[in-house]
Short mmCIF file of C-alpha atoms in Angstrom, two decimals:
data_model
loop_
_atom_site.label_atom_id
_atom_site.label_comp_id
_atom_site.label_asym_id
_atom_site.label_seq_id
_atom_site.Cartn_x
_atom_site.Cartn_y
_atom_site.Cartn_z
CA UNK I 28 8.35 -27.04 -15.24
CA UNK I 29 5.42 -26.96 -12.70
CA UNK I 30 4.66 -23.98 -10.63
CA UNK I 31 6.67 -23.18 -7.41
CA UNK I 32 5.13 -21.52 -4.67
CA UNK I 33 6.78 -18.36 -3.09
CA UNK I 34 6.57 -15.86 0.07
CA UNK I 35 7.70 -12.33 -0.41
CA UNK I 36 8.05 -9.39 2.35
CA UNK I 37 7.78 -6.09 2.46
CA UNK I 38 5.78 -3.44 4.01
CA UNK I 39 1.61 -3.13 3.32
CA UNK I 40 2.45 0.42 1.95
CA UNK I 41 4.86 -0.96 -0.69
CA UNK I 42 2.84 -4.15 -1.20
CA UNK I 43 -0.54 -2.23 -1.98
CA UNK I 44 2.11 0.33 -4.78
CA UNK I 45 2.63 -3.39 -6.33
CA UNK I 46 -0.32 -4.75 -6.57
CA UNK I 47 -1.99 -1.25 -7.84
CA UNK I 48 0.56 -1.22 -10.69
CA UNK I 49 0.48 -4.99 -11.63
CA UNK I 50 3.95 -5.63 -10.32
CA UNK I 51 6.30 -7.00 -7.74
CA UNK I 52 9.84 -6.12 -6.28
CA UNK I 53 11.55 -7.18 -3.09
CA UNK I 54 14.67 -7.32 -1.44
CA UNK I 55 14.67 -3.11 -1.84
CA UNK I 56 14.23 -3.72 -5.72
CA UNK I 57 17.25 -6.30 -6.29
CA UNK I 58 17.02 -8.16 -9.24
CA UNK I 59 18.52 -12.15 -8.17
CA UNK I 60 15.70 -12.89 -6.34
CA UNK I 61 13.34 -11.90 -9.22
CA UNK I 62 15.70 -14.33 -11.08
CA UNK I 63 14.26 -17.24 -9.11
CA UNK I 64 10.62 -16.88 -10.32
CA UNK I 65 8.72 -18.11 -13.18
CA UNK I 66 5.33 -17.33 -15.35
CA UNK I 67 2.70 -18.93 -13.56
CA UNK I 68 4.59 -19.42 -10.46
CA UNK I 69 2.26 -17.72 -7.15
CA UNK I 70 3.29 -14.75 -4.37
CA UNK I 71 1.39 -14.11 -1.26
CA UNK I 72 3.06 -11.36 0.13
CA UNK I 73 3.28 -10.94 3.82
CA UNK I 74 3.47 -7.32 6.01
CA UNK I 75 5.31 -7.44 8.69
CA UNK I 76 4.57 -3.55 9.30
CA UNK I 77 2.03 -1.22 7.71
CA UNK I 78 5.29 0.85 6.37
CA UNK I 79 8.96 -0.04 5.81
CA UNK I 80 10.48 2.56 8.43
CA UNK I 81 8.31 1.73 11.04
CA UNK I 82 4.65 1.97 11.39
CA UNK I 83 2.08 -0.11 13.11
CA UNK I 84 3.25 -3.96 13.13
CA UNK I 85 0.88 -5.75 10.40
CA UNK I 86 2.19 -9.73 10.84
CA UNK I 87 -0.45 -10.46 7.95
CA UNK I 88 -0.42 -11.67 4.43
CA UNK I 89 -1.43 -8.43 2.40
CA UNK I 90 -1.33 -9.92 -1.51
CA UNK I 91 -1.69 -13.29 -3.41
CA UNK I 92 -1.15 -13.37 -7.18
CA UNK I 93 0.51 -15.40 -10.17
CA UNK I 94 3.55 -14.22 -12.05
CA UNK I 95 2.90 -13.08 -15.39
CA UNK I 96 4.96 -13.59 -18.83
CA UNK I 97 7.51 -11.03 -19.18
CA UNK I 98 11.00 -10.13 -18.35
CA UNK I 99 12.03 -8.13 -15.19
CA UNK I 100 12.47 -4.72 -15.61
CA UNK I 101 13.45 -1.87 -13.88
CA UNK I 102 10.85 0.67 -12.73
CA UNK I 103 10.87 3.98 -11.32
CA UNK I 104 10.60 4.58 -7.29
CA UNK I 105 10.57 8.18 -6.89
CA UNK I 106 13.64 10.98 -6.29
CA UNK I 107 15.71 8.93 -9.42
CA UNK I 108 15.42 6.05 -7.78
CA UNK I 109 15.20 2.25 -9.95
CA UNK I 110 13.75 -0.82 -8.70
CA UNK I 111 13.87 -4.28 -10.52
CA UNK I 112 10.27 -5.64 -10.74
CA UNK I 113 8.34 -8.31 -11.96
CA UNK I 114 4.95 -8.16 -13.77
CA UNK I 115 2.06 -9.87 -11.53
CA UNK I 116 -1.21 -10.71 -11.92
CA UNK I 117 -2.78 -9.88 -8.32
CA UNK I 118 -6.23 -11.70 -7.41
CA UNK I 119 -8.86 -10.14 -5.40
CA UNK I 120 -8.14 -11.05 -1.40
CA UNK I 121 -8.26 -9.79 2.23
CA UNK I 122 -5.57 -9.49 4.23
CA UNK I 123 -4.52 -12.45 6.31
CA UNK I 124 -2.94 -12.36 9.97
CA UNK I 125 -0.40 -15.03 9.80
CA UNK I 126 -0.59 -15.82 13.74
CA UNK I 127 -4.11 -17.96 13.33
CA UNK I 128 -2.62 -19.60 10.51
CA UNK I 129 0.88 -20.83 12.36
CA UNK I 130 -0.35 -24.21 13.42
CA UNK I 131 -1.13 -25.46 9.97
CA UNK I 132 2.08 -24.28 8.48
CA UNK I 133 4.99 -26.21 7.86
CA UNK I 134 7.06 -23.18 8.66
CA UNK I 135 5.24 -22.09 12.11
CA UNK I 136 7.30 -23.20 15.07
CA UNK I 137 8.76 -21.66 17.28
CA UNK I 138 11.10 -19.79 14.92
CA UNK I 139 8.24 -19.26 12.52
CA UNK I 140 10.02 -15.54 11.43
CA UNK I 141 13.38 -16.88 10.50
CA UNK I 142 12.97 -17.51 6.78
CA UNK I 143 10.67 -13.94 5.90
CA UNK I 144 14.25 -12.44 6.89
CA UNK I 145 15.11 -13.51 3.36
CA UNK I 146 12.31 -11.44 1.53
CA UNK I 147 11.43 -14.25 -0.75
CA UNK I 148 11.27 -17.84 0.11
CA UNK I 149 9.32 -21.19 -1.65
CA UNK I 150 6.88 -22.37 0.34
CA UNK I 151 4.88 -25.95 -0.21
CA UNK I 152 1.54 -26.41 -1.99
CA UNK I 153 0.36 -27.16 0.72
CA UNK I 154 1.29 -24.11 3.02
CA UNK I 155 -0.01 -21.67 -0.58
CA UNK I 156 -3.01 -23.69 -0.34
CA UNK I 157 -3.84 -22.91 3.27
CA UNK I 158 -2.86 -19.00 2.97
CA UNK I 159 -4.94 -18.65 -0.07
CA UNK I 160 -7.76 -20.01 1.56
CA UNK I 161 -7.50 -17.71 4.12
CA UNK I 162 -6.98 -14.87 1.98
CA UNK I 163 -10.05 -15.68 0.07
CA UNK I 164 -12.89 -12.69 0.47
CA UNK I 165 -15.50 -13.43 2.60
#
């Protein structure tokens, strides 16, 4: 099967909890969506705000990495709260804004915020290819 390439939302707060302990969630922990991804497949996670309830708008991609070999589990959020996650092998980057990058996405017209309302969504080669470039550190 070759590798599929994938956009996941959330907040820069919860992003940076992910990538610190090697894993992903989305959709406020649900487990189909993790259902969709396989080892080796690649994330770039995009911010729309520096925290979930608020916070100062981000609009940048805050995390690129590979899914690793292992089932999804559920992990522990705090106050007895679970989340399902996925394991993830996050790569070294800088954050990306997403407006500079618009034009040379396949997904940046007009509507360009329509699918992220999803929380994960494939994305072409070709669009990975141009976020990861951008995310690359200088």
């Amino acid at each position: 099967m070759s590798v599929r390439n994938w956009i996941a939302v959330a907040s820069a707060d919860h992003v940076a909890k992910g990538r610190q302990g090697g894993f992903m969630q989305v959709n406020h922990g649900k487990e189909a969506p993790l259902r969709r991804l396989r080892p080796g497949d690649v994330v770039a996670y995009y911010s729309p705000r520096q925290q979930m309830r608020g916070g100062e708008p981000r609009q940048a991609f805050t995390a690129l990495g590979v899914v690793a070999d292992g089932p999804i589990y559920r992990g522990e959020m705090g106050n007895g709260d679970t989340a399902h996650r996925r394991d993830v092998t996050w790569q070294a980057t800088q954050d990306a804004p997403i407006r500079p990058l618009l034009a040379h996405l396949s997904f940046g017209g007009p509507h360009w915020g329509a699918p992220f309302r999803y929380g994960l969504f494939e994305i072409t080669a070709e669009d990975m290819a141009v976020i990861a470039d951008a995310m690359r550190p200088a």
